[in-house]
Tab-separated table of C-alpha atoms in Angstrom:
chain	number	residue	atom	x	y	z
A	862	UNK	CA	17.911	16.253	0.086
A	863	UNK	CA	14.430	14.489	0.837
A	864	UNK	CA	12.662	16.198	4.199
A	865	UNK	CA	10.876	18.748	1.771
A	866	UNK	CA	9.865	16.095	-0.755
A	867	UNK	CA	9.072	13.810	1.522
A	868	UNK	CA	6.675	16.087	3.136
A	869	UNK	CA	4.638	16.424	0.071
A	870	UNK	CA	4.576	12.459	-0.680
A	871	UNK	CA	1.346	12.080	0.615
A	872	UNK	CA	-0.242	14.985	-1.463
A	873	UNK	CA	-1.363	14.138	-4.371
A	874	UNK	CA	-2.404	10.133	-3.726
A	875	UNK	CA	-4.627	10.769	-1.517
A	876	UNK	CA	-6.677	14.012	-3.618
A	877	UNK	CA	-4.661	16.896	-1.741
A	878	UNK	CA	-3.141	18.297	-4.688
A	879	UNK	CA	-3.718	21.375	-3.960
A	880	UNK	CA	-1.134	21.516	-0.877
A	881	UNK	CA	1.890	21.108	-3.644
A	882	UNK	CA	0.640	24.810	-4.761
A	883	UNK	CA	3.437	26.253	-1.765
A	884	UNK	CA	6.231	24.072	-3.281
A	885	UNK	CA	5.876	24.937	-6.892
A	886	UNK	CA	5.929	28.615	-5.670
A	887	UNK	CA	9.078	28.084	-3.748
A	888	UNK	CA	10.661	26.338	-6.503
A	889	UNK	CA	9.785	28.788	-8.994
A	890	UNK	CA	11.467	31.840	-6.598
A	891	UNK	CA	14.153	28.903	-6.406
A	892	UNK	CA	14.560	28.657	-9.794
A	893	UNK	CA	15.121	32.452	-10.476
A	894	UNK	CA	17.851	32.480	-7.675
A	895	UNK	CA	19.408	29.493	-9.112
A	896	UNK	CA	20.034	31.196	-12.112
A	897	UNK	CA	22.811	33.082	-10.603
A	898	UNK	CA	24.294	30.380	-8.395
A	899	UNK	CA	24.302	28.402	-11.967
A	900	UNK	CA	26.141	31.429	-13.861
A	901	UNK	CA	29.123	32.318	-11.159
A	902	UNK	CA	29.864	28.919	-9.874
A	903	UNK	CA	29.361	26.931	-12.392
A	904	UNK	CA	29.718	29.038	-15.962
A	905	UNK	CA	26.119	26.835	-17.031
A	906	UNK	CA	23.016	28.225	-18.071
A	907	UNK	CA	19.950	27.614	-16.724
A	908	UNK	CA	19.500	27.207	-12.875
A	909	UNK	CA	20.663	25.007	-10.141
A	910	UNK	CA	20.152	24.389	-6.328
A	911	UNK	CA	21.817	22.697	-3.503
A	912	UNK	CA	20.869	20.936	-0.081
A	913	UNK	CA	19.940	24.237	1.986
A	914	UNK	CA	17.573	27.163	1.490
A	915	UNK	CA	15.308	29.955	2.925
A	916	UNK	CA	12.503	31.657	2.258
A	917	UNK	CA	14.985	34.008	-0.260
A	918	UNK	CA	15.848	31.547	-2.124
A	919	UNK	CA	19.126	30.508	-0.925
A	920	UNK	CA	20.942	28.186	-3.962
A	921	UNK	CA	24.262	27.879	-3.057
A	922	UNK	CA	25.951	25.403	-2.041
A	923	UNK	CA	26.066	24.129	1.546
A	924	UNK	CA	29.487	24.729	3.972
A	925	UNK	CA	30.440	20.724	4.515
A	926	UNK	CA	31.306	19.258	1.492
A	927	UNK	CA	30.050	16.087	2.796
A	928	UNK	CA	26.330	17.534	2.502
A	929	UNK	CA	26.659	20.840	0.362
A	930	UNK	CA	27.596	19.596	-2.593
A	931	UNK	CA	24.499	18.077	-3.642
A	932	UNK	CA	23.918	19.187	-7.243
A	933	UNK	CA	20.298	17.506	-7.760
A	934	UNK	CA	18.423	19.490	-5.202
A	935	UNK	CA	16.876	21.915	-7.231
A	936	UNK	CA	16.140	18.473	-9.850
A	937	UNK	CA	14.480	16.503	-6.951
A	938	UNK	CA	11.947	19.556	-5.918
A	939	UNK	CA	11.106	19.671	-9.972
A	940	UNK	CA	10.077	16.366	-10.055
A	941	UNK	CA	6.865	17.751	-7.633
A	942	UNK	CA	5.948	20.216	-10.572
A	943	UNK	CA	6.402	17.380	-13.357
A	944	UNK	CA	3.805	15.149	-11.079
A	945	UNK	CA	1.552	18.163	-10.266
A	946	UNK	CA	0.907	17.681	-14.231
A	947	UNK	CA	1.356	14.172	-14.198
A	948	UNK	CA	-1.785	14.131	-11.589
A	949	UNK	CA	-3.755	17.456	-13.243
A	950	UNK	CA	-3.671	17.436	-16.709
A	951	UNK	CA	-3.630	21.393	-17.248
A	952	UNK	CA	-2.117	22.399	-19.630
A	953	UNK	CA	-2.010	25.920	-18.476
A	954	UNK	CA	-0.094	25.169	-15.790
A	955	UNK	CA	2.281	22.568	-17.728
A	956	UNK	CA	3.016	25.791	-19.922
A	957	UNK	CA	3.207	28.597	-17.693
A	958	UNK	CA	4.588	26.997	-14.611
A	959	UNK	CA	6.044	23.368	-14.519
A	960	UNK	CA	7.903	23.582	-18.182
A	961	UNK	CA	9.588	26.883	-17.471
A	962	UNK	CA	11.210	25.504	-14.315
A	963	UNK	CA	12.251	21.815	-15.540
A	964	UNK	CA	13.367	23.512	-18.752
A	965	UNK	CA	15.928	25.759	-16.786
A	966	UNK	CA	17.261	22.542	-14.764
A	967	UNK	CA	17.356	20.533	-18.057
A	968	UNK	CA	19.290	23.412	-19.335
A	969	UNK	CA	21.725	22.925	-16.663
A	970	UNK	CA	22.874	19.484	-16.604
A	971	UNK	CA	22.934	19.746	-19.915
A	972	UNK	CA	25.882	22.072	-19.828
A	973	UNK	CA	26.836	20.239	-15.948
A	974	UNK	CA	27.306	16.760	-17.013
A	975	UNK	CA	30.541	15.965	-18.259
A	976	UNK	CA	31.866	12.026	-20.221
A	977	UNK	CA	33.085	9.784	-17.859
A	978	UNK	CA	36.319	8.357	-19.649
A	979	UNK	CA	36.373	5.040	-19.986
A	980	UNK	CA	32.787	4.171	-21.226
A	981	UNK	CA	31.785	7.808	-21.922
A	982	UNK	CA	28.656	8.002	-19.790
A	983	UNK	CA	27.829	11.417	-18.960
A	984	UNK	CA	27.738	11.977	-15.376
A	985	UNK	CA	27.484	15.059	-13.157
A	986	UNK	CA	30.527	15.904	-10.618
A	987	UNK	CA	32.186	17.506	-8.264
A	988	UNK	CA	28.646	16.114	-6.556
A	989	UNK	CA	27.522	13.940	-3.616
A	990	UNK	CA	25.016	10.893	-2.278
A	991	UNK	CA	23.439	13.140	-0.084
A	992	UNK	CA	24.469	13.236	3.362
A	993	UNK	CA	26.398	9.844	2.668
A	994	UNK	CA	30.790	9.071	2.748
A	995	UNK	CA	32.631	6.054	0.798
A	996	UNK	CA	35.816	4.721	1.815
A	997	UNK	CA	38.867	5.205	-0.816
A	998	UNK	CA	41.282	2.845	-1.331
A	999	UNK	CA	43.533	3.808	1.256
A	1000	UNK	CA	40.640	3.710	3.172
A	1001	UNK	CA	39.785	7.532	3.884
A	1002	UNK	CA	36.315	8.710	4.400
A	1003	UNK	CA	34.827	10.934	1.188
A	1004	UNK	CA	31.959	12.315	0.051
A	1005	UNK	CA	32.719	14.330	-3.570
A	1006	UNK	CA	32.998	12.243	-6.369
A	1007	UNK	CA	31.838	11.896	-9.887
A	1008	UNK	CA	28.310	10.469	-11.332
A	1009	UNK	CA	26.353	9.155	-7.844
A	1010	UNK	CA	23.393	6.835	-8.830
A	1011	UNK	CA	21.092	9.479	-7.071
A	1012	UNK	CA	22.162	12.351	-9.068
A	1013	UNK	CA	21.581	9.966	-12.422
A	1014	UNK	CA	18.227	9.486	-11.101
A	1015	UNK	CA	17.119	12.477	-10.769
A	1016	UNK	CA	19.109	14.019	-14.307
A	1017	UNK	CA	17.108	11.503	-16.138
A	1018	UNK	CA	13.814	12.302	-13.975
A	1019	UNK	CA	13.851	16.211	-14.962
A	1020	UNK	CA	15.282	15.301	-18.512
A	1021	UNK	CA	12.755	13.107	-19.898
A	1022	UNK	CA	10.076	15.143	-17.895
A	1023	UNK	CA	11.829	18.254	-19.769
A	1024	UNK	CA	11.203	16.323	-23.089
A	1025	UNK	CA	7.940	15.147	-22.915
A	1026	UNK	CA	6.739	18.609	-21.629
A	1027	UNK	CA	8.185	20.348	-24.831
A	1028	UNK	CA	6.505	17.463	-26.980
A	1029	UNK	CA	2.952	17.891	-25.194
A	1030	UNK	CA	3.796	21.530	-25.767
A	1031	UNK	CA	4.686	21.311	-29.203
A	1032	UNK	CA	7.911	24.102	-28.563
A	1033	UNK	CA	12.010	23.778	-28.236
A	1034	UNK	CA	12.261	20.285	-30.616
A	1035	UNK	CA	16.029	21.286	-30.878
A	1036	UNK	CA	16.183	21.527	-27.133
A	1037	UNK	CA	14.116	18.114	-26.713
A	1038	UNK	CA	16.769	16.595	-29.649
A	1039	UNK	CA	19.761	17.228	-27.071
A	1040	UNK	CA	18.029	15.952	-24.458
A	1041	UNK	CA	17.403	12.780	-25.890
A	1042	UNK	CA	20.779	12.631	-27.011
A	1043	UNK	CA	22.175	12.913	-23.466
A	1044	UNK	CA	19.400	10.720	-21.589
A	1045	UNK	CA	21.109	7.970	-24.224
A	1046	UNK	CA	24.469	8.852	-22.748
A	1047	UNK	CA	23.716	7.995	-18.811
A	1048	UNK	CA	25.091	5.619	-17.022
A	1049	UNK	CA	23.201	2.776	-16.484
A	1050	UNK	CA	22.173	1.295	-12.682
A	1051	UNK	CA	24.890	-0.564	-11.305
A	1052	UNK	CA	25.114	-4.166	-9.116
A	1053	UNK	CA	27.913	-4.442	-6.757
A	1054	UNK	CA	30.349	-6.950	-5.696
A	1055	UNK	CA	27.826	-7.359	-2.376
A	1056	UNK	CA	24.553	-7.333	-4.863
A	1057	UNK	CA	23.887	-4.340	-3.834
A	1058	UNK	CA	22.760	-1.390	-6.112
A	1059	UNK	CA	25.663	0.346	-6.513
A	1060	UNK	CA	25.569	4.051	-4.794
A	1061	UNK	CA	28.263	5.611	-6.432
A	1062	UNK	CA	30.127	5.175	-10.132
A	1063	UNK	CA	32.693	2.744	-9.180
A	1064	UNK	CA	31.837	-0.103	-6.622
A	1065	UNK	CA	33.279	1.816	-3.581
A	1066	UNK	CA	32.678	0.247	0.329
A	1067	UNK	CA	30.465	2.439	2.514
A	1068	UNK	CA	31.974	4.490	4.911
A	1069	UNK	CA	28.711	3.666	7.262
A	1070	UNK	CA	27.058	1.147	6.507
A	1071	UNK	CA	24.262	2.010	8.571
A	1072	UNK	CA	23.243	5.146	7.512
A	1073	UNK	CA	19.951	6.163	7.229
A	1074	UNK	CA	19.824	7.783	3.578
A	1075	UNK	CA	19.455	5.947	0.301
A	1076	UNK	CA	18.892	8.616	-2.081
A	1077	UNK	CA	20.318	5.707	-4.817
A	1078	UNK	CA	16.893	3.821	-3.718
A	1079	UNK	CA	15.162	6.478	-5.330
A	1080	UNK	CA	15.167	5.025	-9.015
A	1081	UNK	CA	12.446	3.253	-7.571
A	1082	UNK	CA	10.769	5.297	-5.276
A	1083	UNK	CA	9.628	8.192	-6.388
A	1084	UNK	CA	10.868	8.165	-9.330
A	1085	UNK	CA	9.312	4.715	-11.689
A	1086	UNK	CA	13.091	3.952	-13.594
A	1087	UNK	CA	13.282	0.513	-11.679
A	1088	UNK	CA	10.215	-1.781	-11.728
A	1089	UNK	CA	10.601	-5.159	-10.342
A	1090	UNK	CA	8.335	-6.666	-13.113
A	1091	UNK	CA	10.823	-5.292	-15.343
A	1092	UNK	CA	13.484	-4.874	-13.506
A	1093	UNK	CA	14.132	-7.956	-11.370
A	1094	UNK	CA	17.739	-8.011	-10.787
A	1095	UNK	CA	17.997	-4.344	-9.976
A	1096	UNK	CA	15.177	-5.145	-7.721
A	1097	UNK	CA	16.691	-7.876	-5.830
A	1098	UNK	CA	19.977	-5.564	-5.729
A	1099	UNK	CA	17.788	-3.175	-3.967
A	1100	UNK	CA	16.328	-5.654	-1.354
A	1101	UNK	CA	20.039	-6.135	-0.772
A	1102	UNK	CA	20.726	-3.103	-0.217
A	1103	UNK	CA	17.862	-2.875	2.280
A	1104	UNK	CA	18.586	-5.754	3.933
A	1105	UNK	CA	22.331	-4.401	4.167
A	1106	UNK	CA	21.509	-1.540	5.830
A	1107	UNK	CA	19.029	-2.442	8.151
A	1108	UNK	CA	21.309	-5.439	9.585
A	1109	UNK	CA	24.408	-2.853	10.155
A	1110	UNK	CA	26.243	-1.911	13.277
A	1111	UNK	CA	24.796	1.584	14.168
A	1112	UNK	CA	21.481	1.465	12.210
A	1113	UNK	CA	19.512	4.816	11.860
A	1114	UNK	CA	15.998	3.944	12.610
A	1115	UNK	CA	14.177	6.912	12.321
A	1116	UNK	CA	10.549	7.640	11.409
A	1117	UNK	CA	11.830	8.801	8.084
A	1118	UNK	CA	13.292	5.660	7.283
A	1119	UNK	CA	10.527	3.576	8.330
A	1120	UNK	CA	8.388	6.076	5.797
A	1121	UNK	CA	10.956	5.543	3.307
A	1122	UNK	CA	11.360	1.496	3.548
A	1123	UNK	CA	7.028	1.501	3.606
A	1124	UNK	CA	7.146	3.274	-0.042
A	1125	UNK	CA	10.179	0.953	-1.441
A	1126	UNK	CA	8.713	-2.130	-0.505
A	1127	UNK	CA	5.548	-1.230	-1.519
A	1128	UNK	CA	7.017	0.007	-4.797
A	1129	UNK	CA	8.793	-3.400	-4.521
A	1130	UNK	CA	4.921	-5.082	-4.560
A	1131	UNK	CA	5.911	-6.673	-0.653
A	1132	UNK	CA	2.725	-5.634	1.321
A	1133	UNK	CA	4.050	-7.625	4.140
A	1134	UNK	CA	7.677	-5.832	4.439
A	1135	UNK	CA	5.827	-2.804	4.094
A	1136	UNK	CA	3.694	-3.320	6.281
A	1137	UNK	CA	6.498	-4.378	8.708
A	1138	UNK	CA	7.308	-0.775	8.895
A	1139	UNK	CA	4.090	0.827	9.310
A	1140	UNK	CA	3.639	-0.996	12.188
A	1141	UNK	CA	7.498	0.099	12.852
A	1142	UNK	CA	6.749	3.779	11.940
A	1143	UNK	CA	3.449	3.705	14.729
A	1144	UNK	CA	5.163	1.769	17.278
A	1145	UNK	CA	8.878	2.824	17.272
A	1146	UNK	CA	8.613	6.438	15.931
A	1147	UNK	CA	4.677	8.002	16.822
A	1148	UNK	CA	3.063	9.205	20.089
A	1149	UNK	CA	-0.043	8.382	21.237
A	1150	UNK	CA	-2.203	11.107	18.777
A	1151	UNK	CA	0.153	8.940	15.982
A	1152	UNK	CA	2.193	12.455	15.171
A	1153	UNK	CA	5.729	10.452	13.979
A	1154	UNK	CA	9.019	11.668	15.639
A	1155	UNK	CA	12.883	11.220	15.446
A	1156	UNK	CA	14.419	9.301	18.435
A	1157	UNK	CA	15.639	11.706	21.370
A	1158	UNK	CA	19.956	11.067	21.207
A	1159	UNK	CA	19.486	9.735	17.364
A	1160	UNK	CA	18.035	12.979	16.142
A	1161	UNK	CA	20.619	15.388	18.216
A	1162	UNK	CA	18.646	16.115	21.107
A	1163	UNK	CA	17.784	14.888	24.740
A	1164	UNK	CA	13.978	14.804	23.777
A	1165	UNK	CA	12.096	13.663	20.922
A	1166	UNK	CA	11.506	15.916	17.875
A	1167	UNK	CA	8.302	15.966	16.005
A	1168	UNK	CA	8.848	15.864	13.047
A	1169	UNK	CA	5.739	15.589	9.809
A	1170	UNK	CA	8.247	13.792	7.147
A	1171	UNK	CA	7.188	9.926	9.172
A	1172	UNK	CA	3.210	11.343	8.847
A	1173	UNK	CA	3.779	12.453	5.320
A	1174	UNK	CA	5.588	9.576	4.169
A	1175	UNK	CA	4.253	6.984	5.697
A	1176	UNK	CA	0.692	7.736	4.572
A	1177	UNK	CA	1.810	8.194	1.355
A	1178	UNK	CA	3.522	4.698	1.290
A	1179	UNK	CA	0.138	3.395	2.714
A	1180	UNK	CA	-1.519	4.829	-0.354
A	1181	UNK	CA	1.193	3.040	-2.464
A	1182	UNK	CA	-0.015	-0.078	-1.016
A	1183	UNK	CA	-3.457	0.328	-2.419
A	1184	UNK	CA	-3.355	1.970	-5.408
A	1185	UNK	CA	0.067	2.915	-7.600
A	1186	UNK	CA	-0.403	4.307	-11.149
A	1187	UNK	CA	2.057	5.886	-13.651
A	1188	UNK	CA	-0.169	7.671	-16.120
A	1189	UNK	CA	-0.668	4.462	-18.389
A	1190	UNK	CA	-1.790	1.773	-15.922
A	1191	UNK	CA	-3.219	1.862	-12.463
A	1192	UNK	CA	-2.467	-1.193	-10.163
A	1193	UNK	CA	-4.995	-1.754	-7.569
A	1194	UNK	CA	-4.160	-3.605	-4.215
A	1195	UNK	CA	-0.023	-3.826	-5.425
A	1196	UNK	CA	1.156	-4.428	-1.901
A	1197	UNK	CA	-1.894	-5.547	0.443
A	1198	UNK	CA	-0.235	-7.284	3.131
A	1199	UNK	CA	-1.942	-10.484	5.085
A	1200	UNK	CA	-2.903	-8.367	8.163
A	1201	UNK	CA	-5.406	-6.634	5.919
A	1202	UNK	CA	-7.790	-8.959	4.486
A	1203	UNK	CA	-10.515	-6.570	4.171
A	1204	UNK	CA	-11.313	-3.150	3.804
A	1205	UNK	CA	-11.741	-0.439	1.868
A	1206	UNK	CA	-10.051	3.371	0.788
A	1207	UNK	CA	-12.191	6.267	-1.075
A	1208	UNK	CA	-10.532	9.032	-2.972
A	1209	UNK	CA	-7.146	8.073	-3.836
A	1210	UNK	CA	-6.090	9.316	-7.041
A	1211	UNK	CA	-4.099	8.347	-10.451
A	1212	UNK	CA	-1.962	10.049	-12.650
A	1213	UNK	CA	-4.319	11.192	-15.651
A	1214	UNK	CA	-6.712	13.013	-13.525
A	1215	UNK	CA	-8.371	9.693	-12.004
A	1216	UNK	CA	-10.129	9.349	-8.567
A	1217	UNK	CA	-10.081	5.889	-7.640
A	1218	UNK	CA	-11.863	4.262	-4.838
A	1219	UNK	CA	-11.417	0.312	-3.729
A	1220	UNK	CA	-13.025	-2.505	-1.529
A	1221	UNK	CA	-11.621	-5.891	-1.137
A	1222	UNK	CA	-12.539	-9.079	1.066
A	1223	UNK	CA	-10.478	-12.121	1.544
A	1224	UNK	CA	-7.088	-10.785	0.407
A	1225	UNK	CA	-9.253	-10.039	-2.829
A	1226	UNK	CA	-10.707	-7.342	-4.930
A	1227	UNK	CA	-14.838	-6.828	-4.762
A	1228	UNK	CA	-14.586	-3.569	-6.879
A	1229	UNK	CA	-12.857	-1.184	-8.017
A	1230	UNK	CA	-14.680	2.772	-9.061
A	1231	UNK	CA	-12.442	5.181	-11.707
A	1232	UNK	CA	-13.830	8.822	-11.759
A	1233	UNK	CA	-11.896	10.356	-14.547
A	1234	UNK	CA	-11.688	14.259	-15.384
A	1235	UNK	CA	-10.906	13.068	-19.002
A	1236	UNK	CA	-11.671	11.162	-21.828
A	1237	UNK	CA	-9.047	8.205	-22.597
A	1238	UNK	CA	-8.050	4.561	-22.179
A	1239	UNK	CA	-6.508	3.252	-19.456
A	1240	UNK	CA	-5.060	-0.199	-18.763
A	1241	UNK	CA	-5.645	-1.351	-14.816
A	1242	UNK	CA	-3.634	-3.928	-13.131
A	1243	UNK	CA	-4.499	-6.815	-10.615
A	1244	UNK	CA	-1.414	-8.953	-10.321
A	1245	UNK	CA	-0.494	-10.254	-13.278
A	1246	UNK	CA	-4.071	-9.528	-14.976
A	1247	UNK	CA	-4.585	-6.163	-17.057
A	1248	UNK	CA	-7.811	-4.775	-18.534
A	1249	UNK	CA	-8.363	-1.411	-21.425
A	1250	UNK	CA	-10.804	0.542	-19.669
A	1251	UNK	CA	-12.318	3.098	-21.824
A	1252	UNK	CA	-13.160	6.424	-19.649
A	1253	UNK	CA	-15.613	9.274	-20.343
A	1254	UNK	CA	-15.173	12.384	-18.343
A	1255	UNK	CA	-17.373	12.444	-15.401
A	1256	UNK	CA	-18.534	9.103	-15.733
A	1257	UNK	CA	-17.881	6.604	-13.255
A	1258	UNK	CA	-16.905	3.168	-14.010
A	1259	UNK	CA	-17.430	0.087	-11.795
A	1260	UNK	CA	-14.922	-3.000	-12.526
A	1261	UNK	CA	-15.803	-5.925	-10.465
A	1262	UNK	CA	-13.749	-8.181	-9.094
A	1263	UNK	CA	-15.398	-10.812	-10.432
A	1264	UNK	CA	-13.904	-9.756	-14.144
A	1265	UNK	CA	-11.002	-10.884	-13.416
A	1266	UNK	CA	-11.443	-14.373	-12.531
């Protein structure tokens, strides 16, 4: 419920692509096993997995209910395969290894979800916000419920990717039909009575309001459904949110957070908050070699734990910083903070197949070089100023800063 995929965050940004290939074998073997675990507990097709597994496999649900019953696992490790593509191009691998998988999750939730009754949203449940309790209204902690914001984010993540792929594929157009017909049927993101984006359904209070996870957040990190240039309010509702957390009685810092918060706000185009928690993530949570670790007593254990999810995610929120891109537009320097008014970053890398290297001076861009691996169009951002670049495979273009003024 995020340690795997936040190990892999940095992995394709920065042009190591190639260190998803263990994951999308894992999730494949998942897959297969899921199939079962989808059939017996569930009477769905497809396959599904949970918050656990092993090296065989292991779908099923965990033993706490709290944690277990986290129905988007399997989803959230597909979304690595859908950006493997997203980053690649191949087509052979979109057909022979990415579709297959998102196709059997798609399959699913399609038979998983359920309509909510009084607006007829479809929604998954029995499920969980992974790891995370609400308080009912005779104030008892619980965790099960129906149609978490997480699990909506991730159902739409694997559906539309589901779609597209059989579109780019030209196969299954009934199957793509029925998805589209459900993605119109999901609930929509929620504010709550604090501002906050709603975690679950219904507006419920948080049991602790200082925990450390936030799958809900993750509409906007990794997944692209909430952009603040488009999505302002839901934006603000997730500063909230933030801001909620991080000023509560009992707050989790952890290096995972601080990776966590450094991609959100850098999503959320705030170089300085993110930058806030880099500094956070090397001072509070790295040793001296800068190998991140959970807090001794916070963590479970006298001593601190290394642990690769703050190294992982934290570079990969630095790369965010620098260069974000969603297979349309790339957006150089989204979230430079102050404290770096010059520098410069080789080999980061755009959906589309696009190597992208930048220098700036002054807070400002000097140039920008695309190396594409295909031919296209592609619109890049700087702040509020877009340009059409044309791209030929192979060919390297230069855009100048000075274009832009």
């Amino acid at each position: 419920d995020v340690n795997t995929q936040q190990n892999y965050w940095a992995a394709e940004v920065t042009g190591l692509g190639e260190c998803v290939e263990p994951l999308v074998g894992f999730t494949e073997r998942l897959a297969a096993t899921g199939q079962d675990t989808a059939a017996r507990m569930y009477g769905a097709r497809g396959w599904v997995a949970h918050t656990v597994s092993n090296a065989w496999g292991y779908s099923a649900p965990g033993k706490g209910m709290g944690w277990g019953m986290h129905v988007t696992g399997g989803a959230w490790l597909s979304v690595h395969l859908w950006e493997r593509w997203e980053f690649g191009r191949d087509l052979d691998y979109l057909r022979d290894r990415a579709y297959p998988v998102l196709k059997g999750v798609a399959e699913f939730y399609l038979d998983y979800l359920v309509a909510e009754p009084e607006h007829g949203w479809l929604v998954t449940g029995p499920s969980d916000s992974a790891e995370h309790w609400f308080l009912s209204k005779n104030g008892k902690h619980c965790a099960v419920s129906m149609g978490s914001t997480g699990d909506r984010v991730f159902v739409e993540a694997v559906l539309a990717a589901t779609e597209e792929g059989a579109n780019i594929l030209g196969i299954d157009p009934d199957l793509a039909e029925r998805i589209s017909a459900a993605r119109a049927k999901l609930p929509p993101f929620q504010i709550g009575r604090h501002g906050q984006l709603q975690e679950w359904l219904h507006d419920f209070e948080e049991a602790d309001p200082g925990h450390r996870h936030t799958t809900h957040l993750s509409g906007l990190f990794p997944l692209r459904q909430i952009r603040p240039r488009l999505d302002p309010e839901l934006a603000r509702a997730i500063e909230v949110t933030i801001a909620r957390r991080e000023s509560a009685e009992g707050w989790e810092q952890t290096e995972w957070v601080e990776a966590n918060f450094i991609n959100y706000y850098a999503r959320l185009l705030k170089g300085d908050r993110a930058h806030h928690h880099v500094r956070n993530l090397i001072t509070d949570a790295s040793a001296p070699n800068l190998m991140t670790f959970s807090v001794g007593g916070v963590a479970g254990a006298a001593a601190n734990i290394y642990s690769f999810d703050g190294n992982a995610g934290g570079t990969g929120g630095m790369a965010e910083m620098l260069v974000q891109s969603d297979g349309c537009e790339i957006e150089l320097l989204p979230a430079l903070p102050a404290v770096w008014p010059r520098g410069s970053v080789r080999g980061l890398r755009a959906r589309g197949g696009i190597t992208v290297d930048v220098t700036w001076a002054d807070g400002k861009l000097v140039a920008a070089d695309l190396m594409p691996r295909f031919d296209g169009e592609v619109q890049v951002r700087l702040g509020e100023c877009t340009r059409t670049i044309t791209l030929t495979a192979g060919l390297n273009v230069t855009i100048s800063g000075s274009c832009w003024t």
